[in-house]
Amino acid sequence: MHLSYQVVLAQLMLGLNIGAFYAILSLGLAVIFGLLNIINFAHGALYMLGAFVALLGYNELGPLLGMPDFHMNYWTALLVAPLVVGFLGVLIEKTMLRRLYKVDHLYGLLLTFGLALILQGVFTNYFNVSGISYNGKPEILRGAVNLKFMMFPTYRLWSIAISLAVCFATWFVIERTKLGSYLRAGTENPSLVQAFGINVPLMITLTYGFGVGMAAFAGVVAAPIYSVSPIMGSELIITVFAVVVIGGMGSIMGSICTGLSLGMLEGLTKVIYPPAANTVIFFMMILVLLVKPEGLFGKEQ
Amino acid sequence: MNRKLWAALFLAGLAAPFLIYPVFVMQLLCFALFACAFNLLIGYTGLLSFGHAAFFGGAAYVTGYLVKNAGLTPELGVIVGTLAAGLMGYIFGILTIRRQGIYFAMITLALAQVIYFIALKAPFTGGEDGLQDVPRGMFLGLVDLGHTYHVAGKPLELNLYYFVFIIFCIGFWIIHRAIHSPFGQILKAIRENEPRAISLGYKVERLKLLAFVISASLAGTAGATKSLVFQLASLTDVSWHTSGEVVLMTLLGGLGTVLGPVVGAFTVVALQAELSAFGSWVTVVIGVTFVVCVLSFRRGFVGEVLEKIRTRPPGQND
């Protein structure tokens, strides 16, 4: 097979696109894990929920309100979906996760797994598994941009840019602001931070809300690219778990870099050996486990 | 008392096919063995594997393929399936055993996904359709497992049923022995306090790996048997849904209890059978059961009963 420079670059760009989703999702998982010590299995389902908020807002909200011509536009969805899902996250944390902090952390994983099944089951019941396309892509993001070496869809470029912007903003907040320093301190030693008069339970609630809000944001960004389906999150989340294992959950920047580079690796595999594209990240995980079991950026527990 | 209970259960197992639809009972037994194997790992070693479907389904594919295409007899098929699952368990184990808790769960889940992709893409697995029409074959080349008896007008696959029942009993006995052996006691010690077990000189990683391999092998036995019962190895068997279901069965019945996984498996399989008409609401019900179970009775059915017996004040014994 002839590997032209264009083809490789094109796949790398598409890989970067997938990688941006990996980055934003694994970052959300890492932020939640840092403070709650829970791996949020519902992350994929909440990502799906975010996409559905955008889809239903566009297709169903108008008729529901008696205004058939009303469509919740994309920009509103970018704001509303994370808020709705974040609020749901706050409810989940306050009513359920909160009761599990004293028992083995694995129960948190099991609880969120149950929640993921519930969400997925409910949506599968009302919507087709094969997916519905989202038509609310704004005019300005249609078409393609000439990147010299290729024509690249504008929307994909936008989705890379906005995902990275959210990732770096999160990094900035956590690593460079006072609020972030509370968060990091809470990760290290919650009881000490509480002793300094900081409301740790509130911080935990908001962190969970924020983390799942990020997943919903990614869902909205993904909606115009992939078709919106009840199972869109469930396979993605397993890949994201592998990404998290490879990167380790010790550092924010680590999560971002791992996500992006693994996405690009996946893109590259599509050129070199397409059948392995779905599994290359898992094989990478096996390799990392053999060489550096705690993950590339992980700290040994 | 205990001996009486076992004898009663054994007799119930012998009589079951005459009372309940045999294929359903066989399905119960397969999943019960699967859950018991899983319980050896989570209940007695404290390791949560989220990839046990890989062993269950992987063995189903191996057995199904060999019985169908290489003409293996069913008992050899099950043995080879078990060994294949054990080998997979060894490979998974080497990769995962050094990590604990949440990481262990994520890694096993991701590795199982590799097996899922292989089952989906490999040329010999039948892709989306799975491996169909697996013959039941002749046990030891003598007894036709596909034979149907007619008792009181009902067709009963008794040969197959007792084949499955014997496999279940052997598997259950192995797990029971493992739990009540010194090996099982050390596993419990590791679960309770790993650093202490290390300081006592136990090679913790090796013991955990051994527990993992035993658990994987027996999960394989269950999957291999299942492929003969349903004459089918499908993608569902290797999917993460199945991994999740076995966690639920064990949790619902009671982690770390001998009979818990059996009770849990019966409950979940019966629930699925009852609700099968409602499509994807089954997933919702399973999810709700998970949430309720985690929030309000983490000991599970059997665990709660045992706790009641244990905490009953003296003098009230009847």
JSON list of C-alpha atoms in Angstrom, two decimals, chain A residues 117, chain B residues 24 27-28 31 236 241-242 244-246 248-249 264-279 281-283 285-286:
[
{"chain": "A", "resi": 117, "resn": "LEU", "atom": "CA", "xyz": [-27.51, 0.72, 32.61]},
{"chain": "B", "resi": 24, "resn": "PHE", "atom": "CA", "xyz": [-34.16, -23.16, 31.90]},
{"chain": "B", "resi": 27, "resn": "GLN", "atom": "CA", "xyz": [-29.25, -22.09, 32.09]},
{"chain": "B", "resi": 28, "resn": "LEU", "atom": "CA", "xyz": [-29.61, -21.44, 35.82]},
{"chain": "B", "resi": 31, "resn": "PHE", "atom": "CA", "xyz": [-24.87, -18.99, 35.34]},
{"chain": "B", "resi": 236, "resn": "THR", "atom": "CA", "xyz": [-23.54, -11.41, 24.21]},
{"chain": "B", "resi": 241, "resn": "HIS", "atom": "CA", "xyz": [-23.13, -6.66, 29.79]},
{"chain": "B", "resi": 242, "resn": "THR", "atom": "CA", "xyz": [-22.43, -10.25, 30.78]},
{"chain": "B", "resi": 244, "resn": "GLY", "atom": "CA", "xyz": [-21.79, -6.71, 34.64]},
{"chain": "B", "resi": 245, "resn": "GLU", "atom": "CA", "xyz": [-24.50, -9.32, 35.12]},
{"chain": "B", "resi": 246, "resn": "VAL", "atom": "CA", "xyz": [-22.21, -11.74, 36.88]},
{"chain": "B", "resi": 248, "resn": "LEU", "atom": "CA", "xyz": [-24.82, -8.30, 39.97]},
{"chain": "B", "resi": 249, "resn": "MET", "atom": "CA", "xyz": [-25.61, -11.98, 40.54]},
{"chain": "B", "resi": 264, "resn": "GLY", "atom": "CA", "xyz": [-28.19, -14.41, 42.93]},
{"chain": "B", "resi": 265, "resn": "ALA", "atom": "CA", "xyz": [-27.80, -16.17, 39.59]},
{"chain": "B", "resi": 266, "resn": "PHE", "atom": "CA", "xyz": [-31.21, -17.81, 39.96]},
{"chain": "B", "resi": 267, "resn": "THR", "atom": "CA", "xyz": [-32.78, -14.46, 40.78]},
{"chain": "B", "resi": 268, "resn": "VAL", "atom": "CA", "xyz": [-31.22, -12.59, 37.88]},
{"chain": "B", "resi": 269, "resn": "VAL", "atom": "CA", "xyz": [-31.80, -15.30, 35.28]},
{"chain": "B", "resi": 270, "resn": "ALA", "atom": "CA", "xyz": [-35.42, -15.76, 36.41]},
{"chain": "B", "resi": 271, "resn": "LEU", "atom": "CA", "xyz": [-35.90, -11.99, 36.34]},
{"chain": "B", "resi": 272, "resn": "GLN", "atom": "CA", "xyz": [-34.58, -11.82, 32.79]},
{"chain": "B", "resi": 273, "resn": "ALA", "atom": "CA", "xyz": [-36.82, -14.66, 31.70]},
{"chain": "B", "resi": 274, "resn": "GLU", "atom": "CA", "xyz": [-39.87, -13.01, 33.27]},
{"chain": "B", "resi": 275, "resn": "LEU", "atom": "CA", "xyz": [-39.10, -9.63, 31.77]},
{"chain": "B", "resi": 276, "resn": "SER", "atom": "CA", "xyz": [-37.91, -10.79, 28.36]},
{"chain": "B", "resi": 277, "resn": "ALA", "atom": "CA", "xyz": [-41.15, -9.50, 26.79]},
{"chain": "B", "resi": 278, "resn": "PHE", "atom": "CA", "xyz": [-40.38, -5.95, 27.84]},
{"chain": "B", "resi": 279, "resn": "GLY", "atom": "CA", "xyz": [-37.32, -5.44, 25.63]},
{"chain": "B", "resi": 281, "resn": "TRP", "atom": "CA", "xyz": [-36.68, -2.41, 30.19]},
{"chain": "B", "resi": 282, "resn": "VAL", "atom": "CA", "xyz": [-34.75, -5.46, 31.36]},
{"chain": "B", "resi": 283, "resn": "THR", "atom": "CA", "xyz": [-31.60, -3.35, 31.25]},
{"chain": "B", "resi": 285, "resn": "VAL", "atom": "CA", "xyz": [-34.52, -3.26, 35.90]},
{"chain": "B", "resi": 286, "resn": "ILE", "atom": "CA", "xyz": [-31.01, -4.72, 36.12]}
]
